[in-house]
Amino acid sequence: MNQIISRGCPHVSEREEGYFTLSIDVKDKKSILESLELYVQGDVLEGDNKYFCGTCSKKVDALKRCCINTLPDSLIIHAKRFEFDLEYMKRIKLNEYVEFPMRLNMEPYTKEGLARAETTNNSSASSSSGGADGNTPALP
């Protein structure tokens, strides 16, 4: 699922895409858990790159990210172990060691898991600073 979570208004744009494979970056990563964190981290849209909220008809700061809405019965995790070397103009294989646990809890990378983590983070931030509204995830 692709999400755009507006920061300046309460609106969220979501687009679901069917899948059976997750392609994750493994270059310079210690484990696939680190790669999965990067997968759901997303990008901040701000400044000249603000998101236009169609509901509010204005540009707002936003978080654009991918997450998992519903896990399929079988999930293939594709580790991107090749990259293109612009100096030699050819593909090269990454031979770095990447840890892969025998059991993998995918809940933290789902829409519900991310919402739960953001609620926990926002409630701890609001109790310490009084600034979070509890509805909007903190931007990185």
Backbone as numpy.savetxt, mean C-alpha at the origin, in Angstrom:
# Nx Ny Nz CAx CAy CAz Cx Cy Cz
-7.17 -4.17 -4.73 -8.02 -3.00 -4.73 -7.12 -1.76 -4.73
-7.47 -0.82 -5.58 -6.78 0.47 -5.60 -7.63 1.47 -4.82
-6.99 2.16 -3.90 -7.69 3.14 -3.08 -7.03 4.50 -3.23
-7.86 5.55 -3.22 -7.38 6.92 -3.07 -8.15 7.48 -1.89
-7.42 7.75 -0.82 -8.02 8.21 0.43 -7.73 9.70 0.57
-8.78 10.51 0.43 -8.62 11.96 0.48 -8.26 12.41 1.89
-7.39 13.37 1.97 -6.95 13.91 3.25 -7.74 15.18 3.62
-8.11 15.96 2.61 -8.79 17.23 2.86 -10.30 17.11 2.89
-10.83 15.92 2.68 -12.27 15.68 2.73 -12.48 14.22 3.14
-13.70 13.82 3.48 -13.91 12.46 3.98 -14.10 11.38 2.91
-13.86 11.70 1.65 -14.18 10.78 0.57 -13.05 9.81 0.24
-13.44 8.60 -0.17 -12.51 7.55 -0.55 -12.94 7.01 -1.90
-11.99 6.90 -2.81 -12.25 6.30 -4.12 -11.64 4.90 -4.12
-12.43 3.89 -4.51 -11.95 2.51 -4.53 -12.28 1.87 -5.87
-11.31 1.13 -6.39 -11.52 0.38 -7.63 -10.99 -1.03 -7.42
-11.87 -1.99 -7.55 -11.48 -3.38 -7.32 -11.00 -4.01 -8.62
-9.93 -4.79 -8.51 -9.38 -5.51 -9.65 -9.23 -6.97 -9.26
-9.64 -7.87 -10.15 -9.48 -9.29 -9.89 -8.01 -9.68 -10.01
-7.59 -10.67 -9.24 -6.19 -11.10 -9.25 -6.06 -12.49 -8.64
-4.98 -13.14 -8.94 -4.56 -14.37 -8.28 -3.07 -14.29 -7.97
-2.43 -13.24 -8.46 -0.99 -13.07 -8.30 -0.69 -11.69 -7.75
0.19 -11.62 -6.76 0.73 -10.35 -6.28 2.17 -10.28 -6.72
2.55 -9.24 -7.43 3.94 -9.03 -7.82 4.57 -8.07 -6.83
5.59 -8.53 -6.13 6.22 -7.70 -5.10 7.70 -7.49 -5.41
8.19 -6.29 -5.09 9.60 -5.97 -5.25 10.40 -6.63 -4.14
11.52 -7.26 -4.49 12.36 -7.89 -3.47 13.77 -7.29 -3.42
14.09 -6.40 -4.36 15.43 -5.80 -4.36 15.63 -5.01 -3.06
16.75 -5.28 -2.40 17.14 -4.62 -1.15 16.14 -4.85 -0.02
15.38 -5.93 -0.09 14.43 -6.28 0.97 14.94 -7.51 1.70
14.77 -7.52 3.02 15.21 -8.65 3.84 14.25 -9.83 3.75
12.94 -9.52 3.67 11.94 -10.58 3.62 10.76 -10.14 2.76
9.89 -11.10 2.42 8.72 -10.72 1.65 7.74 -9.92 2.51
7.86 -10.01 3.84 7.02 -9.18 4.71 7.33 -7.71 4.48
8.61 -7.39 4.32 9.03 -6.02 4.01 8.48 -5.60 2.65
8.50 -6.52 1.68 7.98 -6.24 0.35 6.46 -6.01 0.38
5.76 -6.80 1.18 4.31 -6.63 1.30 3.96 -5.30 1.97
4.76 -4.88 2.95 4.56 -3.57 3.58 4.69 -2.47 2.53
5.70 -2.58 1.68 5.90 -1.60 0.61 4.72 -1.63 -0.37
4.18 -2.81 -0.63 3.06 -2.97 -1.56 1.85 -2.16 -1.11
1.55 -2.15 0.18 0.36 -1.45 0.69 0.65 -0.03 1.17
1.91 0.37 1.22 2.28 1.68 1.76 1.68 2.82 0.94
1.78 2.76 -0.36 1.18 3.77 -1.22 2.02 5.02 -1.39
1.45 5.96 -2.12 2.11 7.23 -2.43 1.23 8.39 -1.97
1.87 9.44 -1.49 1.15 10.63 -1.07 1.01 11.55 -2.29
-0.20 11.98 -2.54 -0.48 12.92 -3.62 -0.67 14.29 -2.98
0.27 15.20 -3.22 0.21 16.52 -2.61 0.89 17.54 -3.51
0.80 18.81 -3.16 1.42 19.86 -3.96 0.83 19.91 -5.36
1.69 19.92 -6.38 1.24 19.95 -7.77 0.56 18.64 -8.19
0.73 17.60 -7.39 0.20 16.28 -7.72 -1.04 15.93 -6.88
-1.76 16.95 -6.40 -2.94 16.70 -5.57 -4.00 15.93 -6.35
-4.83 15.21 -5.61 -5.93 14.43 -6.17 -7.16 15.31 -6.31
-7.83 15.23 -7.47 -9.07 15.97 -7.65 -10.24 15.11 -7.17
-10.87 15.53 -6.09 -12.03 14.82 -5.55 -13.26 15.26 -6.34
-13.85 14.31 -7.08 -15.01 14.61 -7.90 -16.24 14.97 -7.08
-16.33 14.44 -5.86 -17.47 14.73 -5.00 -17.43 16.16 -4.47
-16.24 16.61 -4.07 -16.07 17.96 -3.52 -15.75 18.99 -4.60
-15.36 18.52 -5.77 -14.94 19.40 -6.88 -13.78 20.30 -6.49
-12.79 19.70 -5.80 -11.58 20.45 -5.45 -10.40 19.49 -5.34
-9.20 20.05 -5.42 -7.98 19.25 -5.27 -7.64 19.14 -3.80
-7.30 17.91 -3.38 -6.97 17.67 -1.97 -5.75 16.75 -1.89
-5.03 16.83 -0.77 -3.96 15.87 -0.50 -4.63 14.51 -0.32
-3.93 13.46 -0.75 -4.53 12.12 -0.65 -3.44 11.06 -0.58
-3.86 9.87 -0.19 -2.99 8.70 -0.16 -3.51 7.73 -1.22
-2.65 7.37 -2.17 -3.00 6.40 -3.21 -2.25 5.12 -2.92
-3.00 4.00 -2.79 -2.36 2.74 -2.43 -3.12 1.54 -3.00
-2.45 0.41 -2.95 -3.06 -0.88 -3.28 -3.20 -1.67 -1.99
-4.26 -2.46 -1.92 -4.45 -3.37 -0.80 -5.30 -4.54 -1.28
-5.48 -5.50 -0.43 -6.24 -6.70 -0.78 -7.64 -6.57 -0.18
-8.65 -6.65 -1.03 -10.02 -6.58 -0.53 -10.48 -7.96 -0.06
-10.36 -8.96 -0.92 -10.74 -10.33 -0.59 -9.64 -11.27 -1.06
-9.18 -12.12 -0.18 -8.14 -13.07 -0.56 -8.73 -14.21 -1.38
-8.07 -14.59 -2.47 -8.54 -15.74 -3.24 -8.20 -17.03 -2.50
-8.79 -18.16 -2.92 -8.49 -19.46 -2.31 -7.02 -19.81 -2.49
-6.47 -19.47 -3.65 -5.04 -19.70 -3.93 -4.42 -18.38 -4.35
-3.33 -18.03 -3.71 -2.64 -16.77 -4.02 -1.21 -17.07 -4.42
-0.80 -16.53 -5.54 0.58 -16.68 -6.01 1.30 -15.37 -5.72
2.44 -15.48 -5.03 3.26 -14.30 -4.77 4.46 -14.36 -5.70
4.52 -13.40 -6.60 5.59 -13.33 -7.59 6.66 -12.36 -7.09
7.84 -12.88 -6.83 8.97 -12.05 -6.40 9.67 -11.51 -7.63
9.67 -10.20 -7.78 10.31 -9.57 -8.95 11.83 -9.67 -8.77
12.42 -10.70 -9.35 13.84 -10.97 -9.18 14.67 -10.56 -10.40
14.07 -9.86 -11.34 14.79 -9.38 -12.51 14.61 -7.87 -12.62
15.64 -7.20 -13.10 15.54 -5.78 -13.39 16.32 -5.49 -14.66
16.03 -4.36 -15.26 16.69 -4.00 -16.51 17.89 -3.12 -16.20
19.07 -3.52 -16.67 20.29 -2.76 -16.49 20.45 -1.81 -17.68
20.30 -0.51 -17.43 20.37 0.48 -18.51 21.79 0.63 -19.06
22.81 0.32 -18.26 24.19 0.42 -18.73 24.50 -0.65 -19.78
24.06 -1.88 -19.51 24.33 -2.99 -20.43 23.14 -3.31 -21.34
22.00 -2.62 -21.11 20.80 -2.80 -21.92 20.34 -4.25 -21.96
20.30 -4.87 -20.77 19.79 -6.24 -20.68 19.21 -6.48 -19.30
18.41 -7.55 -19.20 17.84 -7.93 -17.91 18.87 -8.67 -17.09
18.90 -8.38 -15.80 19.80 -9.10 -14.91 18.98 -9.68 -13.76
19.43 -10.82 -13.27 18.73 -11.48 -12.17 19.30 -11.00 -10.84
18.41 -10.74 -9.89 18.81 -10.37 -8.54 19.02 -11.66 -7.76
20.20 -11.85 -7.21 20.51 -13.07 -6.48 20.62 -12.84 -4.99
19.85 -11.89 -4.48 19.87 -11.58 -3.06 18.98 -12.56 -2.29
19.35 -12.85 -1.07 18.56 -13.73 -0.20 17.35 -12.96 0.31
16.17 -13.56 0.22 14.94 -12.97 0.73 14.22 -14.03 1.56
13.94 -13.71 2.82 13.25 -14.66 3.70 11.79 -14.80 3.30
11.28 -16.01 3.44 9.90 -16.32 3.11 9.37 -17.22 4.21
8.48 -16.73 5.06 8.00 -17.56 6.18 7.15 -18.74 5.70
7.13 -19.79 6.49 6.33 -20.97 6.16 4.82 -20.68 6.28
4.46 -19.82 7.20 3.06 -19.38 7.35 3.05 -17.87 7.17
2.07 -17.42 6.40 2.01 -16.00 6.07 0.63 -15.45 6.43
0.60 -14.53 7.38 -0.64 -13.86 7.77 -0.85 -12.67 6.84
-1.83 -12.75 5.96 -2.08 -11.69 4.99 -3.04 -10.61 5.52
-3.57 -10.78 6.71 -4.54 -9.82 7.26 -4.02 -8.39 7.32
-2.75 -8.15 7.69 -2.28 -6.76 7.75 -2.25 -6.05 6.39
-2.37 -6.79 5.30 -2.29 -6.22 3.95 -3.66 -6.14 3.29
-4.70 -6.46 4.04 -6.07 -6.38 3.53 -6.67 -5.02 3.86
-7.76 -4.70 3.19 -8.47 -3.45 3.45 -8.86 -3.34 4.92
-9.40 -4.44 5.48 -9.81 -4.44 6.88 -8.62 -4.33 7.83
-7.55 -5.04 7.52 -6.36 -4.98 8.36 -5.73 -3.60 8.38
-5.68 -2.94 7.22 -5.14 -1.58 7.15 -6.03 -0.61 7.91
-7.35 -0.76 7.76 -8.29 0.12 8.49 -8.13 -0.05 9.99
-7.96 -1.30 10.44 -7.78 -1.56 11.87 -6.48 -0.92 12.38
-5.40 -1.06 11.62 -4.12 -0.47 12.02 -4.20 1.05 12.04
-4.90 1.64 11.06 -5.04 3.10 11.02 -5.90 3.61 12.16
-6.93 2.87 12.53 -7.78 3.26 13.66 -6.96 3.24 14.94
-6.13 2.21 15.10 -5.27 2.11 16.28 -4.26 3.26 16.30
-3.65 3.54 15.15 -2.67 4.64 15.07 -3.33 5.98 15.31
-4.51 6.21 14.73 -5.20 7.49 14.91 -5.67 7.70 16.34
-6.14 6.63 17.01 -6.60 6.78 18.38 -5.42 7.05 19.31
-4.26 6.45 19.05 -3.09 6.74 19.89 -2.56 8.13 19.60
-2.67 8.60 18.35 -2.22 9.95 18.01 -3.16 10.99 18.61
-4.47 10.72 18.59 -5.41 11.70 19.12 -5.33 11.76 20.64
-4.99 10.65 21.28 -4.88 10.69 22.74 -3.62 11.42 23.16
-2.58 11.41 22.29 -1.35 12.10 22.67 -1.33 13.54 22.20
-1.96 13.84 21.02 -1.88 15.21 20.52 -3.24 15.87 20.38
-4.29 15.07 20.36 -5.61 15.64 20.23 -5.94 16.10 18.82
-5.12 15.73 17.80 -5.31 16.27 16.47 -5.99 15.37 15.47
-5.95 14.07 15.63 -6.48 13.17 14.61 -8.00 13.10 14.72
-8.67 13.00 13.57 -10.12 12.91 13.58 -10.63 11.49 13.65
-9.73 10.49 13.53 -10.12 9.10 13.62 -10.70 8.52 12.35
-10.94 9.37 11.34 -11.51 8.90 10.08 -10.51 8.87 8.95
-9.48 9.65 9.03 -8.53 9.79 7.95 -7.20 9.13 8.33
-6.69 8.22 7.50 -5.39 7.61 7.84 -4.29 8.65 7.77
-3.31 8.48 8.63 -2.17 9.38 8.63 -1.36 9.18 7.36
-0.93 10.25 6.76 -0.08 10.16 5.58 1.35 9.96 6.02
2.10 9.11 5.28 3.50 8.86 5.67 4.35 10.09 5.50
